[in-house]
Amino acid sequence: MATLNANSNATSASDFQTPDGHSPVAPGEIAVGVIIGRASEHFDFFVFGMACVLVFPQVFFPFAETLQGMLYGFVIFGMAFVARPFGTALFMSIQRRWGRSVKLTASLFLLGTATAGIGFLPGYASLGGTAIFLLALFRILQGFALGGSWDGLPSLLALNAPRARRNWYTMFGQLGAPIGFLLANVLFLYLILNVSAEDFLAWAWRYPFFVAFAINVVALFARLRLVLTEEYTLALEESALEPISTREMLDEEGPTIFLGAFAALASYALFHIVTIFPLSWILLNGSQVINDVLTVQVFGALIGILATIASGVLAGKIGKRRTVGWMAAVIGVFALFAPYLMGGSPGLQNTFILIGFALLGVSYGQSQGTVTANFKRRFRYTGAALTSDFAWLFGAAFAPLIALGLSVQFGLEAVSLYLISGAFCTLLALYINRKVDVQ
C-alpha cells in the first residue's frame, strides 16, 4: 500500500492504493467535492453581503440614512468572520468526540438553518430592534457553522495530488469563491429585473436565502457521500489529518498559522473590495443603474473563474509562493489607480471591477496553503482551517465597512491604502517564510 504523504513522488491517482482492493482515491473526485462545498459556502456569504447593500438599509435600518444603513449591515456582515475561528474550535472538538460525519452534518445544518432564518426574518417595521438583534444572531451562527464545515478535502487534495501538478489541483479549493459569487449575483440580478422595487424589498429578496438553504442540503449530501466512503476515511486517517484542539494548535504552530494568514492578506483584502464594495459605492453615489453594475459583476465573476484556473497553470510553472508574491505586488500597483477608476465614469468603474476580478482570480487561486508545508504533518488539517479563518478575519471581514466608511469620509485614497497594506503584509510574510525555510 502506498502511503499518502506530502513528499510522495506519485504521478497519478492510480499510484495510491488502499487496502483490501478498494479503489484508489482520485484527485479529480476530491476536487469535485471541494468545489461543491466551497461554492455553497461562498454563495451563502455573498448573498448576505449583497443584501447588506441592496436590502438591509431599507428593511432593517429604515431609521437611518442609506450610508449608515449600509455601514450597520457591514458591521453585522463582519461578525461571521469573527465567529468563524470559534466555530472551528467547537466543531473540531465535536469531531474528536463523535466523528467527522456528525461534525459536518451539524455544521451544515446550522449554516442552512441560520441562512433560512434570515430569509424568514421580519423587518424592522414588524419587530423593531429585535429584528436587528436576530439578524446579527443568525449572522454569527453562519460564522460558527462555516468554521465547522471544514471537511479536510482541500488538505487531502494537496497531499494526494501528483507532486508535479499539486498547485493545479489545490486551485480547485479556491474556485468555489467566484462560482458562489456568480450564482448569488445572477440570482439577485434576475429578481431585480423581474419584480418591482416594492416587491423586491417586500418579499423577493428572501428567495436567495431560501436557495442558499437548498444548495446547502445538496452540498451536504454530496460531501457526505464523498467523505464517508471507506476509501476517503482511510485516506484521511493515513494522511494524519487530525482534528487537533485549538489550544494545542496555537501552542505548537501559532506562528505558522498567523504567518500563513498574513501571506494570503493581499488576496483577501482585494476579495470584498472587488465584489461588495463597488456595489455599495456606486449605489450610494448613483453613478450607475444597479442592473448594469450587477451585469458587469456577472462578467467579472466569469473572468474570476478563468483567472483562478489560470493561476493553477501559472503556479505550476513558477511556483505557488512566487505567484502569490508577484500578484501582491501587482495588487499594490492596481491599488494606486483605485481612486481614478472608482471615482470616474461608469466605464472606469466597470474597468476597476473587471481588472479587479482578474487579479483576484490569479492571486486568490493560489493564496490558500502558501505556507502549509511548514506545518508538522499531524497539524495540517486543523492548521489549514485556522489559517483560512484568520486570513478571512484579518483581510476580508471588515473590508466593505472600512472601504466605504473611510472613502466617504476621506476619499477613495482609503481604498488604495487598504489594498497596499494587504500587499505589504503578504510580501513581508512571504519574506519571513523564505527565511524560515532557509534556516
CSV table of C-alpha atoms in Angstrom, one decimal:
chain,number,residue,atom,x,y,z
A,1,MET,CA,0.0,0.0,0.0
A,2,ALA,CA,1.4,3.3,-1.0
A,3,THR,CA,1.4,5.8,1.9
A,4,LEU,CA,-0.2,9.2,1.3
A,5,ASN,CA,2.1,12.0,2.2
A,6,ALA,CA,3.2,15.4,1.1
A,7,ASN,CA,6.5,14.1,-0.2
A,8,SER,CA,5.2,11.4,-2.5
A,9,ASN,CA,6.6,11.3,-6.0
A,10,ALA,CA,3.4,9.8,-7.4
A,11,THR,CA,2.3,11.0,-10.8
A,12,SER,CA,-1.2,9.7,-10.9
A,13,ALA,CA,-4.1,8.7,-8.7
A,14,SER,CA,-3.6,5.0,-9.6
A,15,ASP,CA,-0.3,5.0,-7.8
A,16,PHE,CA,-2.2,5.3,-4.5
A,17,GLN,CA,-3.7,2.1,-3.4
A,18,THR,CA,-6.0,1.4,-0.5
A,19,PRO,CA,-6.0,-1.9,1.4
A,20,ASP,CA,-8.4,-4.8,0.6
A,21,GLY,CA,-8.6,-4.0,-3.0
A,22,HIS,CA,-10.5,-0.7,-2.6
A,23,SER,CA,-10.4,1.9,-5.4
A,24,PRO,CA,-7.7,4.5,-5.3
A,25,VAL,CA,-8.5,8.0,-4.1
A,26,ALA,CA,-8.6,10.1,-7.3
A,27,PRO,CA,-7.7,13.7,-7.0
A,28,GLY,CA,-10.4,14.6,-9.6
A,29,GLU,CA,-13.1,13.2,-7.3
A,30,ILE,CA,-11.8,15.2,-4.3
A,31,ALA,CA,-11.7,18.3,-6.5
A,32,VAL,CA,-15.4,18.0,-7.3
A,33,GLY,CA,-16.2,17.7,-3.6
A,34,VAL,CA,-14.1,20.7,-2.8
A,35,ILE,CA,-15.7,22.9,-5.5
A,36,ILE,CA,-19.3,21.9,-4.4
A,37,GLY,CA,-18.5,22.6,-0.8
A,38,ARG,CA,-16.8,25.9,-1.2
A,39,ALA,CA,-19.2,27.2,-3.8
A,40,SER,CA,-22.2,26.6,-1.5
A,41,GLU,CA,-20.4,28.3,1.5
A,42,HIS,CA,-19.4,31.3,-0.6
A,43,PHE,CA,-22.9,31.6,-2.1
A,44,ASP,CA,-24.3,32.0,1.5
A,45,PHE,CA,-21.8,34.7,2.3
A,46,PHE,CA,-22.2,36.6,-0.9
A,47,VAL,CA,-26.0,36.6,-0.6
A,48,PHE,CA,-25.7,38.2,2.8
A,49,GLY,CA,-23.0,40.7,1.6
A,50,MET,CA,-25.1,41.8,-1.4
A,51,ALA,CA,-28.2,42.1,0.8
A,52,CYS,CA,-26.3,44.5,3.0
A,53,VAL,CA,-26.3,46.9,0.1
A,54,LEU,CA,-29.5,46.1,-1.8
A,55,VAL,CA,-31.9,45.2,1.0
A,56,PHE,CA,-30.9,45.7,4.7
A,57,PRO,CA,-30.7,49.5,4.7
A,58,GLN,CA,-34.4,49.7,3.8
A,59,VAL,CA,-35.7,46.5,5.6
A,60,PHE,CA,-33.7,46.5,8.9
A,61,PHE,CA,-32.3,50.1,9.2
A,62,PRO,CA,-35.1,52.3,7.7
A,63,PHE,CA,-34.5,54.8,10.5
A,64,ALA,CA,-31.0,55.6,9.2
A,65,GLU,CA,-29.7,57.2,6.0
A,66,THR,CA,-28.7,54.9,3.2
A,67,LEU,CA,-25.0,55.2,4.0
A,68,GLN,CA,-25.5,54.5,7.7
A,69,GLY,CA,-27.8,51.5,6.9
A,70,MET,CA,-25.0,50.0,4.7
A,71,LEU,CA,-22.4,50.5,7.4
A,72,TYR,CA,-24.6,48.9,10.0
A,73,GLY,CA,-25.1,46.0,7.7
A,74,PHE,CA,-21.4,45.6,7.1
A,75,VAL,CA,-20.7,45.6,10.8
A,76,ILE,CA,-23.1,42.6,11.1
A,77,PHE,CA,-21.5,41.1,7.9
A,78,GLY,CA,-18.1,41.1,9.6
A,79,MET,CA,-19.5,39.3,12.7
A,80,ALA,CA,-19.5,35.9,11.0
A,81,PHE,CA,-15.7,36.1,10.3
A,82,VAL,CA,-15.1,36.9,14.0
A,83,ALA,CA,-17.2,33.9,15.0
A,84,ARG,CA,-15.5,31.6,12.4
A,85,PRO,CA,-12.4,30.6,14.4
A,86,PHE,CA,-14.6,29.8,17.4
A,87,GLY,CA,-16.7,27.6,15.2
A,88,THR,CA,-13.6,25.8,14.1
A,89,ALA,CA,-12.6,25.2,17.7
A,90,LEU,CA,-16.1,24.0,18.7
A,91,PHE,CA,-16.6,21.6,15.8
A,92,MET,CA,-13.1,20.2,15.9
A,93,SER,CA,-14.0,19.1,19.5
A,94,ILE,CA,-17.2,17.6,18.1
A,95,GLN,CA,-15.3,15.7,15.5
A,96,ARG,CA,-12.9,14.3,18.1
A,97,ARG,CA,-15.8,13.0,20.2
A,98,TRP,CA,-18.4,12.0,17.6
A,99,GLY,CA,-16.7,11.8,14.3
A,100,ARG,CA,-16.4,13.6,11.0
A,101,SER,CA,-20.0,12.9,9.8
A,102,VAL,CA,-21.6,14.3,12.9
A,103,LYS,CA,-19.5,17.4,12.7
A,104,LEU,CA,-20.1,18.0,9.0
A,105,THR,CA,-23.9,17.3,9.3
A,106,ALA,CA,-24.3,19.6,12.4
A,107,SER,CA,-22.3,22.5,10.9
A,108,LEU,CA,-24.1,22.5,7.5
A,109,PHE,CA,-27.5,22.1,9.2
A,110,LEU,CA,-26.7,25.1,11.4
A,111,LEU,CA,-25.5,27.0,8.3
A,112,GLY,CA,-28.6,26.2,6.4
A,113,THR,CA,-30.9,26.9,9.3
A,114,ALA,CA,-29.3,30.3,10.1
A,115,THR,CA,-29.4,31.3,6.4
A,116,ALA,CA,-33.1,30.3,6.1
A,117,GLY,CA,-33.8,32.1,9.3
A,118,ILE,CA,-32.6,35.3,7.7
A,119,GLY,CA,-35.0,34.7,4.8
A,120,PHE,CA,-37.9,34.3,7.2
A,121,LEU,CA,-37.0,37.2,9.5
A,122,PRO,CA,-39.5,40.0,9.6
A,123,GLY,CA,-38.1,43.5,9.1
A,124,TYR,CA,-37.7,46.5,11.5
A,125,ALA,CA,-41.2,47.6,10.8
A,126,SER,CA,-42.6,44.5,12.4
A,127,LEU,CA,-40.1,43.6,15.2
A,128,GLY,CA,-38.2,46.9,15.7
A,129,GLY,CA,-34.8,46.4,17.3
A,130,THR,CA,-35.4,42.7,17.8
A,131,ALA,CA,-35.2,42.2,14.1
A,132,ILE,CA,-31.7,43.7,14.1
A,133,PHE,CA,-30.7,41.5,17.0
A,134,LEU,CA,-31.9,38.4,15.3
A,135,LEU,CA,-30.2,39.3,12.1
A,136,ALA,CA,-26.9,39.7,14.0
A,137,LEU,CA,-27.5,36.4,15.8
A,138,PHE,CA,-28.2,34.5,12.6
A,139,ARG,CA,-25.1,36.0,11.0
A,140,ILE,CA,-22.9,34.9,14.0
A,141,LEU,CA,-24.4,31.4,13.7
A,142,GLN,CA,-23.4,31.4,10.0
A,143,GLY,CA,-19.9,32.1,11.0
A,144,PHE,CA,-19.8,29.4,13.6
A,145,ALA,CA,-21.2,26.9,11.1
A,146,LEU,CA,-18.8,27.9,8.4
A,147,GLY,CA,-15.9,27.3,10.8
A,148,GLY,CA,-17.3,23.8,11.4
A,149,SER,CA,-17.8,22.9,7.7
A,150,TRP,CA,-14.1,22.3,7.2
A,151,ASP,CA,-14.0,18.7,5.8
A,152,GLY,CA,-10.3,18.2,5.2
A,153,LEU,CA,-10.8,17.7,1.4
A,154,PRO,CA,-8.5,20.6,0.4
A,155,SER,CA,-5.7,19.2,2.6
A,156,LEU,CA,-6.3,15.7,1.3
A,157,LEU,CA,-6.3,17.0,-2.3
A,158,ALA,CA,-3.0,18.7,-1.7
A,159,LEU,CA,-1.5,15.6,-0.2
A,160,ASN,CA,-3.0,13.2,-2.8
A,161,ALA,CA,-2.4,15.2,-6.0
A,162,PRO,CA,0.6,14.3,-8.2
A,163,ARG,CA,3.5,16.2,-7.0
A,164,ALA,CA,4.2,18.0,-10.3
A,165,ARG,CA,0.5,19.1,-10.6
A,166,ARG,CA,-0.1,19.9,-6.9
A,167,ASN,CA,-0.7,23.7,-7.5
A,168,TRP,CA,-3.1,22.9,-10.3
A,169,TYR,CA,-5.2,20.6,-8.1
A,170,THR,CA,-5.1,22.8,-5.0
A,171,MET,CA,-6.5,25.6,-7.1
A,172,PHE,CA,-9.9,23.9,-7.1
A,173,GLY,CA,-10.5,24.7,-3.5
A,174,GLN,CA,-10.4,28.4,-4.4
A,175,LEU,CA,-12.6,28.0,-7.5
A,176,GLY,CA,-15.8,27.9,-5.3
A,177,ALA,CA,-15.5,31.6,-4.4
A,178,PRO,CA,-16.1,33.1,-7.9
A,179,ILE,CA,-18.6,30.4,-8.7
A,180,GLY,CA,-20.5,31.2,-5.5
A,181,PHE,CA,-20.4,34.9,-6.3
A,182,LEU,CA,-21.6,34.3,-9.8
A,183,LEU,CA,-24.6,32.3,-8.6
A,184,ALA,CA,-25.5,34.9,-6.0
A,185,ASN,CA,-25.1,37.8,-8.4
A,186,VAL,CA,-27.2,36.2,-11.2
A,187,LEU,CA,-30.0,35.4,-8.7
A,188,PHE,CA,-30.2,39.0,-7.4
A,189,LEU,CA,-30.0,40.3,-11.0
A,190,TYR,CA,-32.8,38.1,-12.1
A,191,LEU,CA,-35.0,39.2,-9.2
A,192,ILE,CA,-34.4,42.9,-9.7
A,193,LEU,CA,-35.1,42.6,-13.4
A,194,ASN,CA,-38.3,40.6,-13.0
A,195,VAL,CA,-40.1,42.2,-9.9
A,196,SER,CA,-40.9,45.8,-9.0
A,197,ALA,CA,-38.7,47.6,-6.5
A,198,GLU,CA,-41.6,47.4,-4.0
A,199,ASP,CA,-42.0,43.7,-4.4
A,200,PHE,CA,-38.2,43.1,-4.2
A,201,LEU,CA,-38.0,44.8,-0.8
A,202,ALA,CA,-41.3,43.3,0.4
A,203,TRP,CA,-40.6,39.6,-0.3
A,204,ALA,CA,-38.4,38.8,-3.3
A,205,TRP,CA,-35.1,39.5,-1.5
A,206,ARG,CA,-35.8,36.5,0.7
A,207,TYR,CA,-35.6,33.9,-2.2
A,208,PRO,CA,-31.7,33.9,-2.4
A,209,PHE,CA,-31.6,32.9,1.3
A,210,PHE,CA,-34.0,30.0,0.6
A,211,VAL,CA,-32.0,29.0,-2.4
A,212,ALA,CA,-28.9,29.0,-0.2
A,213,PHE,CA,-30.6,26.6,2.2
A,214,ALA,CA,-31.5,24.3,-0.7
A,215,ILE,CA,-27.9,24.4,-2.0
A,216,ASN,CA,-26.6,23.6,1.4
A,217,VAL,CA,-28.7,20.5,1.6
A,218,VAL,CA,-27.4,19.3,-1.8
A,219,ALA,CA,-23.8,20.1,-0.8
A,220,LEU,CA,-24.2,18.3,2.5
A,221,PHE,CA,-25.2,15.0,0.8
A,222,ALA,CA,-22.6,15.4,-1.9
A,223,ARG,CA,-19.8,15.9,0.6
A,224,LEU,CA,-21.0,13.2,3.0
A,225,ARG,CA,-21.2,10.8,0.1
A,226,LEU,CA,-17.6,11.5,-0.6
A,227,VAL,CA,-16.1,12.0,2.9
A,228,LEU,CA,-17.8,8.9,4.5
A,229,THR,CA,-16.7,6.3,2.0
A,230,GLU,CA,-14.2,3.8,3.3
A,231,GLU,CA,-11.6,4.9,0.7
A,232,TYR,CA,-11.7,8.5,1.9
A,233,THR,CA,-11.8,7.6,5.5
A,234,LEU,CA,-8.7,5.5,5.1
A,235,ALA,CA,-7.0,8.3,3.1
A,236,LEU,CA,-7.8,10.9,5.7
A,237,GLU,CA,-6.5,8.7,8.5
A,238,GLU,CA,-3.4,7.7,6.6
A,239,SER,CA,-2.6,11.3,5.9
A,240,ALA,CA,-2.8,12.1,9.6
A,241,LEU,CA,-5.4,14.7,9.1
A,242,GLU,CA,-6.4,15.0,12.7
A,243,PRO,CA,-8.8,17.4,14.5
A,244,ILE,CA,-6.3,19.0,16.9
A,245,SER,CA,-7.6,21.2,19.7
A,246,THR,CA,-7.2,24.9,19.0
A,247,ARG,CA,-5.1,25.4,22.2
A,248,GLU,CA,-2.6,22.8,21.1
A,249,MET,CA,-2.5,24.3,17.6
A,250,LEU,CA,-1.7,27.7,18.9
A,251,ASP,CA,0.9,26.4,21.3
A,252,GLU,CA,2.6,24.3,18.7
A,253,GLU,CA,2.0,26.1,15.4
A,254,GLY,CA,0.8,29.6,16.3
A,255,PRO,CA,3.5,31.5,14.4
A,256,THR,CA,2.9,29.3,11.3
A,257,ILE,CA,-0.9,29.9,11.5
A,258,PHE,CA,-0.5,33.7,11.6
A,259,LEU,CA,2.3,33.7,9.0
A,260,GLY,CA,0.0,31.8,6.6
A,261,ALA,CA,-2.9,34.1,7.3
A,262,PHE,CA,-0.8,37.2,6.5
A,263,ALA,CA,0.8,35.6,3.5
A,264,ALA,CA,-2.7,35.5,1.9
A,265,LEU,CA,-3.7,39.0,3.0
A,266,ALA,CA,-3.4,40.8,-0.4
A,267,SER,CA,-5.9,38.4,-1.9
A,268,TYR,CA,-8.3,38.5,0.9
A,269,ALA,CA,-8.1,42.3,1.2
A,270,LEU,CA,-8.9,42.5,-2.5
A,271,PHE,CA,-11.8,40.0,-2.2
A,272,HIS,CA,-14.6,42.2,-0.9
A,273,ILE,CA,-13.1,45.4,-2.3
A,274,VAL,CA,-13.9,43.9,-5.8
A,275,THR,CA,-17.1,42.0,-5.0
A,276,ILE,CA,-19.1,44.0,-2.4
A,277,PHE,CA,-17.5,47.5,-2.1
A,278,PRO,CA,-18.1,48.6,-5.8
A,279,LEU,CA,-21.8,47.8,-5.4
A,280,SER,CA,-22.2,49.9,-2.3
A,281,TRP,CA,-20.1,52.8,-3.6
A,282,ILE,CA,-21.9,53.0,-7.0
A,283,LEU,CA,-25.4,52.6,-5.4
A,284,LEU,CA,-24.6,55.3,-2.8
A,285,ASN,CA,-23.4,57.8,-5.4
A,286,GLY,CA,-26.0,56.9,-8.0
A,287,SER,CA,-23.4,56.8,-10.8
A,288,GLN,CA,-24.9,53.7,-12.5
A,289,VAL,CA,-28.2,51.8,-12.6
A,290,ILE,CA,-27.9,48.9,-10.3
A,291,ASN,CA,-28.9,46.4,-13.0
A,292,ASP,CA,-25.9,47.5,-15.0
A,293,VAL,CA,-23.5,47.0,-12.1
A,294,LEU,CA,-24.8,43.5,-11.4
A,295,THR,CA,-24.4,42.6,-15.1
A,296,VAL,CA,-20.8,43.8,-15.1
A,297,GLN,CA,-20.2,41.8,-12.0
A,298,VAL,CA,-21.5,38.7,-13.7
A,299,PHE,CA,-18.8,39.1,-16.4
A,300,GLY,CA,-16.4,39.9,-13.6
A,301,ALA,CA,-17.2,36.6,-11.9
A,302,LEU,CA,-16.6,34.7,-15.1
A,303,ILE,CA,-13.3,36.4,-15.5
A,304,GLY,CA,-12.5,35.5,-11.9
A,305,ILE,CA,-13.3,31.8,-12.7
A,306,LEU,CA,-11.0,31.8,-15.7
A,307,ALA,CA,-8.3,33.6,-13.8
A,308,THR,CA,-8.5,31.2,-10.9
A,309,ILE,CA,-8.0,28.3,-13.3
A,310,ALA,CA,-5.1,30.2,-14.9
A,311,SER,CA,-3.5,30.5,-11.5
A,312,GLY,CA,-3.0,26.8,-11.4
A,313,VAL,CA,-1.2,26.8,-14.7
A,314,LEU,CA,1.0,29.8,-13.7
A,315,ALA,CA,1.8,28.4,-10.3
A,316,GLY,CA,2.8,25.1,-11.9
A,317,LYS,CA,5.4,27.0,-13.9
A,318,ILE,CA,6.8,29.5,-11.4
A,319,GLY,CA,5.6,28.1,-8.1
A,320,LYS,CA,2.9,29.0,-5.6
A,321,ARG,CA,4.7,31.4,-3.4
A,322,ARG,CA,6.3,33.3,-6.3
A,323,THR,CA,2.8,33.6,-7.9
A,324,VAL,CA,1.3,35.0,-4.7
A,325,GLY,CA,4.2,37.3,-4.2
A,326,TRP,CA,4.1,38.7,-7.7
A,327,MET,CA,0.4,39.2,-7.6
A,328,ALA,CA,0.7,41.0,-4.3
A,329,ALA,CA,3.0,43.5,-6.0
A,330,VAL,CA,0.6,43.8,-8.9
A,331,ILE,CA,-2.4,44.4,-6.5
A,332,GLY,CA,-0.3,47.1,-4.8
A,333,VAL,CA,0.1,48.8,-8.2
A,334,PHE,CA,-3.5,48.4,-9.0
A,335,ALA,CA,-4.4,50.0,-5.7
A,336,LEU,CA,-2.8,53.2,-6.9
A,337,PHE,CA,-5.4,53.5,-9.7
A,338,ALA,CA,-8.4,52.8,-7.5
A,339,PRO,CA,-9.4,56.4,-6.8
A,340,TYR,CA,-9.1,57.3,-10.5
A,341,LEU,CA,-11.2,54.3,-11.6
A,342,MET,CA,-13.9,54.1,-8.9
A,343,GLY,CA,-14.2,57.9,-8.8
A,344,GLY,CA,-14.6,58.2,-12.6
A,345,SER,CA,-17.2,57.4,-15.3
A,346,PRO,CA,-19.2,54.2,-15.4
A,347,GLY,CA,-16.8,52.8,-17.9
A,348,LEU,CA,-13.9,53.4,-15.5
A,349,GLN,CA,-15.8,51.9,-12.6
A,350,ASN,CA,-16.5,48.8,-14.7
A,351,THR,CA,-12.8,48.6,-15.6
A,352,PHE,CA,-12.0,48.6,-11.9
A,353,ILE,CA,-14.4,45.7,-11.3
A,354,LEU,CA,-13.2,43.6,-14.3
A,355,ILE,CA,-9.5,44.1,-13.8
A,356,GLY,CA,-10.0,43.5,-10.0
A,357,PHE,CA,-11.7,40.2,-10.7
A,358,ALA,CA,-8.8,39.1,-13.0
A,359,LEU,CA,-6.2,39.9,-10.3
A,360,LEU,CA,-8.3,38.4,-7.6
A,361,GLY,CA,-8.7,35.1,-9.5
A,362,VAL,CA,-4.9,34.6,-10.1
A,363,SER,CA,-4.0,35.8,-6.6
A,364,TYR,CA,-6.8,34.1,-4.6
A,365,GLY,CA,-6.4,30.9,-6.7
A,366,GLN,CA,-3.0,30.2,-5.0
A,367,SER,CA,-3.4,32.1,-1.7
A,368,GLN,CA,-4.6,29.1,0.3
A,369,GLY,CA,-1.9,26.9,1.8
A,370,THR,CA,1.0,29.2,0.9
A,371,VAL,CA,2.9,28.1,4.0
A,372,THR,CA,1.0,24.9,4.7
A,373,ALA,CA,4.2,22.8,4.1
A,374,ASN,CA,5.6,24.5,7.3
A,375,PHE,CA,3.1,22.6,9.5
A,376,LYS,CA,4.0,19.4,11.0
A,377,ARG,CA,2.1,16.6,9.3
A,378,ARG,CA,-0.5,15.9,12.0
A,379,PHE,CA,-1.3,19.6,12.3
A,380,ARG,CA,-2.1,20.3,8.7
A,381,TYR,CA,-5.8,19.6,8.8
A,382,THR,CA,-6.6,21.9,11.7
A,383,GLY,CA,-3.8,24.3,10.8
A,384,ALA,CA,-5.2,24.8,7.3
A,385,ALA,CA,-8.7,25.6,8.8
A,386,LEU,CA,-7.4,28.1,11.3
A,387,THR,CA,-5.1,29.8,8.8
A,388,SER,CA,-8.1,30.3,6.5
A,389,ASP,CA,-10.2,31.6,9.4
A,390,PHE,CA,-7.7,34.2,10.3
A,391,ALA,CA,-6.9,35.2,6.7
A,392,TRP,CA,-10.6,36.0,6.3
A,393,LEU,CA,-10.8,37.8,9.6
A,394,PHE,CA,-7.7,40.0,9.1
A,395,GLY,CA,-8.1,40.6,5.3
A,396,ALA,CA,-11.8,40.5,4.3
A,397,ALA,CA,-14.1,40.6,7.3
A,398,PHE,CA,-14.5,44.3,7.6
A,399,ALA,CA,-13.1,45.4,4.2
A,400,PRO,CA,-16.5,46.7,2.9
A,401,LEU,CA,-17.1,48.6,6.2
A,402,ILE,CA,-13.6,50.1,6.2
A,403,ALA,CA,-13.5,50.9,2.5
A,404,LEU,CA,-16.9,52.5,2.3
A,405,GLY,CA,-16.7,54.4,5.6
A,406,LEU,CA,-13.3,55.8,5.0
A,407,SER,CA,-13.9,56.5,1.3
A,408,VAL,CA,-16.9,58.6,2.2
A,409,GLN,CA,-15.0,60.4,4.9
A,410,PHE,CA,-11.6,60.8,3.4
A,411,GLY,CA,-11.9,59.9,-0.3
A,412,LEU,CA,-11.2,56.8,-2.3
A,413,GLU,CA,-7.5,57.0,-1.4
A,414,ALA,CA,-8.5,55.0,1.6
A,415,VAL,CA,-9.2,52.0,-0.7
A,416,SER,CA,-5.7,52.4,-2.1
A,417,LEU,CA,-4.1,52.4,1.4
A,418,TYR,CA,-6.2,49.4,2.4
A,419,LEU,CA,-5.1,47.3,-0.6
A,420,ILE,CA,-1.4,48.4,-0.3
A,421,SER,CA,-1.3,47.5,3.3
A,422,GLY,CA,-2.6,44.0,2.4
A,423,ALA,CA,0.0,43.7,-0.3
A,424,PHE,CA,2.8,44.8,2.0
A,425,CYS,CA,1.7,42.2,4.7
A,426,THR,CA,1.8,39.4,2.0
A,427,LEU,CA,5.2,40.3,0.8
A,428,LEU,CA,6.6,40.6,4.3
A,429,ALA,CA,5.1,37.3,5.4
A,430,LEU,CA,6.5,35.5,2.3
A,431,TYR,CA,9.9,37.1,3.0
A,432,ILE,CA,9.8,35.8,6.6
A,433,ASN,CA,8.6,32.4,5.4
A,434,ARG,CA,11.5,32.2,3.0
A,435,LYS,CA,14.0,33.0,5.8
A,436,VAL,CA,12.4,30.3,7.9
A,437,ASP,CA,12.7,27.7,5.1
A,438,VAL,CA,16.4,28.6,4.6
A,439,GLN,CA,17.0,28.0,8.3
